[in-house]
Structures are given as C-alpha cells and as structure tokens.
Amino acid sequence: MAAPDFVLRLREKIGTDPLWLPAVRGVVLDDNQRVLLCQRADNGHWTLITGILDPGEHPAAGLVREIYEETGVVARTERVLAVGVIGPVTYPNGDVCDFLDIVFRCRYVSGEARVNDDESLDVGWFNLDDLPPLSAGYRESIRLALAPDGPVAYQQE
C-alpha cells in the first residue's frame, strides 16, 4: 500500500521518526445488515474499510471518499462509534506511526462492491454470522455499530 503523498513529503523531512496521523474506519452496513469488508493486498487480512485523512479533510467526508476509492460503494456516515489510538506501528522500512482512529457506522447508498484500487485483493458483503477472521478491534467496531444508539466509546489507554 502506498503512503499518501503528504506523508511521503513529511518523511523526506523527518525520516522514520514517529508521525501522528488521523485515520478513519467504517462499519458499512447494507439493508440486510451485512457488513462490507476488504482483504488487504499488503498482508491478506480481512478488515473494515480504513484510511488516512488528507490534511484539512473532515473525518466523515474522508471516510466516504476512502469507502468509494477502495470498494466502489457509495455510503453515508450515520454516527461516530469510537475514538481511539492505534500504535505505535513500525513498518518494514522503519517508519513509525501512531493513528488517531475515528470509527463510524455507515449506511450503504449505492454501487456494486468490487476491488476498486490496488490496496485490496478482494471486497465483499458478509453476513454477521459468517465473517472471515477479523481482529478483535474490528469485531468490537462491528459490535458497536449494531447497538441502536450506544454512546461513543473512548479508548482510555
């Protein structure tokens, strides 16, 4: 997966030092309560749709952009589910990042789910009782999305 251009420009100045980046994650549900997942090209893992925000980009708009870029699906954000931190993450090239992670529940609007860029090997809708292996964090995001009007979950540590 290629880093955004603004991150590459920053890396020219700071090298591999820790970088704080805003990130978004979406639990996209359709009318049948299926969840949209993608299989990452870099490690083969199934994940929710995620992305790094561009400088000055609003989190909801950035997530809608990421969902479309990665899957061809048009979605709308419904509410914030959680706010937390992921990291530090050290990449194979030595770059270190921490991510401010904002998780949204999203609703399918239109489009046919498909691999729409080079970041994914596969994209699809999954019934909640037939999910592929997912990390505990992704499963928790899905659980929060299914709660009718739960409070925002704030990571404390």
PDB file of C-alpha atoms in Angstrom:
ATOM      1  CA  MET A   1       0.000   0.000   0.000  1.00  0.00           C
ATOM      2  CA  ALA A   2       1.393   3.352  -0.989  1.00  0.00           C
ATOM      3  CA  ALA A   3       1.581   6.095   1.599  1.00  0.00           C
ATOM      4  CA  PRO A   4      -0.269   9.327   0.739  1.00  0.00           C
ATOM      5  CA  ASP A   5       1.870  11.966  -0.980  1.00  0.00           C
ATOM      6  CA  PHE A   6       1.752  14.313   2.020  1.00  0.00           C
ATOM      7  CA  VAL A   7       3.159  11.534   4.246  1.00  0.00           C
ATOM      8  CA  LEU A   8       5.973  10.876   1.763  1.00  0.00           C
ATOM      9  CA  ARG A   9       6.848  14.611   1.784  1.00  0.00           C
ATOM     10  CA  LEU A  10       6.865  14.619   5.595  1.00  0.00           C
ATOM     11  CA  ARG A  11       9.056  11.515   5.665  1.00  0.00           C
ATOM     12  CA  GLU A  12      11.629  13.349   3.488  1.00  0.00           C
ATOM     13  CA  LYS A  13      11.933  15.866   6.347  1.00  0.00           C
ATOM     14  CA  ILE A  14      11.595  13.697   9.470  1.00  0.00           C
ATOM     15  CA  GLY A  15      12.876  10.324   8.322  1.00  0.00           C
ATOM     16  CA  THR A  16      11.401   7.373  10.212  1.00  0.00           C
ATOM     17  CA  ASP A  17      10.605   9.345  13.407  1.00  0.00           C
ATOM     18  CA  PRO A  18       7.128   8.851  14.917  1.00  0.00           C
ATOM     19  CA  LEU A  19       4.352  10.506  12.952  1.00  0.00           C
ATOM     20  CA  TRP A  20       0.855  11.214  14.335  1.00  0.00           C
ATOM     21  CA  LEU A  21      -1.816  10.686  11.656  1.00  0.00           C
ATOM     22  CA  PRO A  22      -5.616  10.998  11.660  1.00  0.00           C
ATOM     23  CA  ALA A  23      -7.324   7.806  10.485  1.00  0.00           C
ATOM     24  CA  VAL A  24     -10.897   6.693   9.892  1.00  0.00           C
ATOM     25  CA  ARG A  25     -12.616   3.314   9.955  1.00  0.00           C
ATOM     26  CA  GLY A  26     -16.103   2.475   8.683  1.00  0.00           C
ATOM     27  CA  VAL A  27     -18.563  -0.249   9.576  1.00  0.00           C
ATOM     28  CA  VAL A  28     -20.619  -0.118   6.375  1.00  0.00           C
ATOM     29  CA  LEU A  29     -23.952  -1.929   6.685  1.00  0.00           C
ATOM     30  CA  ASP A  30     -26.480  -2.612   3.948  1.00  0.00           C
ATOM     31  CA  ASP A  31     -30.253  -3.045   4.331  1.00  0.00           C
ATOM     32  CA  ASN A  32     -29.738  -6.760   5.092  1.00  0.00           C
ATOM     33  CA  GLN A  33     -27.321  -5.953   7.961  1.00  0.00           C
ATOM     34  CA  ARG A  34     -24.372  -7.328   6.015  1.00  0.00           C
ATOM     35  CA  VAL A  35     -21.007  -5.653   6.597  1.00  0.00           C
ATOM     36  CA  LEU A  36     -18.628  -4.506   3.850  1.00  0.00           C
ATOM     37  CA  LEU A  37     -15.088  -5.859   4.211  1.00  0.00           C
ATOM     38  CA  CYS A  38     -11.917  -5.771   2.159  1.00  0.00           C
ATOM     39  CA  GLN A  39      -8.974  -8.143   2.038  1.00  0.00           C
ATOM     40  CA  ARG A  40      -5.778  -6.095   2.216  1.00  0.00           C
ATOM     41  CA  ALA A  41      -3.206  -6.513  -0.556  1.00  0.00           C
ATOM     42  CA  ASP A  42      -0.229  -5.973   1.765  1.00  0.00           C
ATOM     43  CA  ASN A  43      -0.947  -8.725   4.312  1.00  0.00           C
ATOM     44  CA  GLY A  44      -4.025 -10.654   3.104  1.00  0.00           C
ATOM     45  CA  HIS A  45      -6.053  -9.823   6.242  1.00  0.00           C
ATOM     46  CA  TRP A  46      -9.767  -9.019   6.095  1.00  0.00           C
ATOM     47  CA  THR A  47     -10.606  -5.602   7.526  1.00  0.00           C
ATOM     48  CA  LEU A  48     -13.218  -2.919   7.744  1.00  0.00           C
ATOM     49  CA  ILE A  49     -12.686  -0.039   5.345  1.00  0.00           C
ATOM     50  CA  THR A  50      -9.978   2.261   6.716  1.00  0.00           C
ATOM     51  CA  GLY A  51      -7.886   5.169   5.580  1.00  0.00           C
ATOM     52  CA  ILE A  52      -5.696   8.154   6.406  1.00  0.00           C
ATOM     53  CA  LEU A  53      -7.250  11.587   6.180  1.00  0.00           C
ATOM     54  CA  ASP A  54      -5.714  14.196   3.905  1.00  0.00           C
ATOM     55  CA  PRO A  55      -4.598  17.464   5.546  1.00  0.00           C
ATOM     56  CA  GLY A  56      -7.681  19.514   6.455  1.00  0.00           C
ATOM     57  CA  GLU A  57     -10.115  16.767   5.405  1.00  0.00           C
ATOM     58  CA  HIS A  58     -13.230  16.291   7.522  1.00  0.00           C
ATOM     59  CA  PRO A  59     -13.321  12.766   9.012  1.00  0.00           C
ATOM     60  CA  ALA A  60     -16.803  11.857   7.709  1.00  0.00           C
ATOM     61  CA  ALA A  61     -16.073  13.095   4.189  1.00  0.00           C
ATOM     62  CA  GLY A  62     -12.677  11.390   4.213  1.00  0.00           C
ATOM     63  CA  LEU A  63     -14.211   8.061   5.176  1.00  0.00           C
ATOM     64  CA  VAL A  64     -16.861   8.322   2.447  1.00  0.00           C
ATOM     65  CA  ARG A  65     -14.019   9.019  -0.015  1.00  0.00           C
ATOM     66  CA  GLU A  66     -11.994   6.027   1.248  1.00  0.00           C
ATOM     67  CA  ILE A  67     -15.004   3.683   1.029  1.00  0.00           C
ATOM     68  CA  TYR A  68     -15.620   4.666  -2.585  1.00  0.00           C
ATOM     69  CA  GLU A  69     -11.931   4.600  -3.595  1.00  0.00           C
ATOM     70  CA  GLU A  70     -11.386   1.129  -2.121  1.00  0.00           C
ATOM     71  CA  THR A  71     -14.711  -0.585  -2.893  1.00  0.00           C
ATOM     72  CA  GLY A  72     -16.750   1.359  -5.472  1.00  0.00           C
ATOM     73  CA  VAL A  73     -19.534   1.667  -2.864  1.00  0.00           C
ATOM     74  CA  VAL A  74     -21.182   4.998  -2.099  1.00  0.00           C
ATOM     75  CA  ALA A  75     -22.003   5.244   1.606  1.00  0.00           C
ATOM     76  CA  ARG A  76     -23.052   7.872   4.110  1.00  0.00           C
ATOM     77  CA  THR A  77     -21.883   8.185   7.677  1.00  0.00           C
ATOM     78  CA  GLU A  78     -24.543   7.806  10.373  1.00  0.00           C
ATOM     79  CA  ARG A  79     -22.693   8.362  13.631  1.00  0.00           C
ATOM     80  CA  VAL A  80     -19.365   8.185  15.403  1.00  0.00           C
ATOM     81  CA  LEU A  81     -18.907   4.874  17.232  1.00  0.00           C
ATOM     82  CA  ALA A  82     -15.488   5.188  18.830  1.00  0.00           C
ATOM     83  CA  VAL A  83     -12.352   7.286  19.129  1.00  0.00           C
ATOM     84  CA  GLY A  84      -9.032   5.701  19.996  1.00  0.00           C
ATOM     85  CA  VAL A  85      -5.355   5.350  19.208  1.00  0.00           C
ATOM     86  CA  ILE A  86      -3.611   2.661  17.182  1.00  0.00           C
ATOM     87  CA  GLY A  87       0.108   2.312  17.569  1.00  0.00           C
ATOM     88  CA  PRO A  88       2.849   2.839  17.602  1.00  0.00           C
ATOM     89  CA  VAL A  89       3.089   0.884  14.358  1.00  0.00           C
ATOM     90  CA  THR A  90       6.547   0.242  12.916  1.00  0.00           C
ATOM     91  CA  TYR A  91       6.575  -0.557   9.206  1.00  0.00           C
ATOM     92  CA  PRO A  92       9.157  -2.803   7.483  1.00  0.00           C
ATOM     93  CA  ASN A  93      11.040   0.286   6.215  1.00  0.00           C
ATOM     94  CA  GLY A  94      11.377   1.583   9.803  1.00  0.00           C
ATOM     95  CA  ASP A  95       8.714   4.301   9.606  1.00  0.00           C
ATOM     96  CA  VAL A  96       6.821   4.715  12.890  1.00  0.00           C
ATOM     97  CA  CYS A  97       3.233   5.992  13.065  1.00  0.00           C
ATOM     98  CA  ASP A  98       0.520   6.439  15.651  1.00  0.00           C
ATOM     99  CA  PHE A  99      -3.028   6.828  14.389  1.00  0.00           C
ATOM    100  CA  LEU A 100      -5.890   8.798  15.925  1.00  0.00           C
ATOM    101  CA  ASP A 101      -8.658   6.378  14.903  1.00  0.00           C
ATOM    102  CA  ILE A 102     -12.245   7.612  14.448  1.00  0.00           C
ATOM    103  CA  VAL A 103     -14.765   4.830  13.836  1.00  0.00           C
ATOM    104  CA  PHE A 104     -18.108   5.494  12.098  1.00  0.00           C
ATOM    105  CA  ARG A 105     -21.231   3.464  11.443  1.00  0.00           C
ATOM    106  CA  CYS A 106     -22.084   3.913   7.771  1.00  0.00           C
ATOM    107  CA  ARG A 107     -25.035   3.007   5.584  1.00  0.00           C
ATOM    108  CA  TYR A 108     -24.827   1.700   2.012  1.00  0.00           C
ATOM    109  CA  VAL A 109     -26.291   4.131  -0.549  1.00  0.00           C
ATOM    110  CA  SER A 110     -25.376   2.715  -3.966  1.00  0.00           C
ATOM    111  CA  GLY A 111     -22.740   0.978  -6.044  1.00  0.00           C
ATOM    112  CA  GLU A 112     -21.524  -2.558  -6.598  1.00  0.00           C
ATOM    113  CA  ALA A 113     -18.861  -3.755  -4.157  1.00  0.00           C
ATOM    114  CA  ARG A 114     -15.639  -4.507  -6.041  1.00  0.00           C
ATOM    115  CA  VAL A 115     -11.890  -4.129  -5.794  1.00  0.00           C
ATOM    116  CA  ASN A 116     -11.540  -0.503  -6.855  1.00  0.00           C
ATOM    117  CA  ASP A 117      -7.824   0.158  -6.266  1.00  0.00           C
ATOM    118  CA  ASP A 118      -4.541  -1.621  -5.646  1.00  0.00           C
ATOM    119  CA  GLU A 119      -4.941  -1.694  -1.833  1.00  0.00           C
ATOM    120  CA  SER A 120      -7.257  -4.729  -1.809  1.00  0.00           C
ATOM    121  CA  LEU A 121      -7.230  -8.304  -3.084  1.00  0.00           C
ATOM    122  CA  ASP A 122     -10.964  -8.795  -2.545  1.00  0.00           C
ATOM    123  CA  VAL A 123     -14.042  -6.857  -1.388  1.00  0.00           C
ATOM    124  CA  GLY A 124     -17.416  -8.211  -0.329  1.00  0.00           C
ATOM    125  CA  TRP A 125     -20.518  -8.094   1.806  1.00  0.00           C
ATOM    126  CA  PHE A 126     -20.606 -10.545   4.714  1.00  0.00           C
ATOM    127  CA  ASN A 127     -23.435 -11.788   6.897  1.00  0.00           C
ATOM    128  CA  LEU A 128     -22.718 -11.149  10.563  1.00  0.00           C
ATOM    129  CA  ASP A 129     -22.778 -14.874  11.351  1.00  0.00           C
ATOM    130  CA  ASP A 130     -20.347 -15.689   8.518  1.00  0.00           C
ATOM    131  CA  LEU A 131     -17.473 -13.209   8.940  1.00  0.00           C
ATOM    132  CA  PRO A 132     -13.920 -14.113   7.928  1.00  0.00           C
ATOM    133  CA  PRO A 133     -11.232 -13.907  10.621  1.00  0.00           C
ATOM    134  CA  LEU A 134     -11.071 -10.311  11.902  1.00  0.00           C
ATOM    135  CA  SER A 135      -9.020  -8.617  14.597  1.00  0.00           C
ATOM    136  CA  ALA A 136     -10.618  -8.019  17.992  1.00  0.00           C
ATOM    137  CA  GLY A 137     -10.691  -4.280  17.247  1.00  0.00           C
ATOM    138  CA  TYR A 138     -12.687  -4.763  14.039  1.00  0.00           C
ATOM    139  CA  ARG A 139     -15.103  -7.130  15.785  1.00  0.00           C
ATOM    140  CA  GLU A 140     -15.600  -4.551  18.544  1.00  0.00           C
ATOM    141  CA  SER A 141     -16.327  -1.861  15.934  1.00  0.00           C
ATOM    142  CA  ILE A 142     -18.987  -4.098  14.388  1.00  0.00           C
ATOM    143  CA  ARG A 143     -20.493  -4.781  17.824  1.00  0.00           C
ATOM    144  CA  LEU A 144     -20.689  -1.026  18.491  1.00  0.00           C
ATOM    145  CA  ALA A 145     -22.302  -0.426  15.090  1.00  0.00           C
ATOM    146  CA  LEU A 146     -25.079  -2.897  15.863  1.00  0.00           C
ATOM    147  CA  ALA A 147     -26.002  -1.167  19.143  1.00  0.00           C
ATOM    148  CA  PRO A 148     -29.025   1.031  18.325  1.00  0.00           C
ATOM    149  CA  ASP A 149     -27.887   4.268  19.971  1.00  0.00           C
ATOM    150  CA  GLY A 150     -24.969   3.447  22.191  1.00  0.00           C
ATOM    151  CA  PRO A 151     -22.604   6.137  23.443  1.00  0.00           C
ATOM    152  CA  VAL A 152     -19.311   6.856  21.715  1.00  0.00           C
ATOM    153  CA  ALA A 153     -16.621   4.513  23.028  1.00  0.00           C
ATOM    154  CA  TYR A 154     -13.481   6.392  24.031  1.00  0.00           C
ATOM    155  CA  GLN A 155     -10.287   4.408  24.365  1.00  0.00           C
ATOM    156  CA  GLN A 156      -8.705   5.312  27.688  1.00  0.00           C
ATOM    157  CA  GLU A 157      -5.239   3.823  27.197  1.00  0.00           C
TER     158      GLU A 157
END
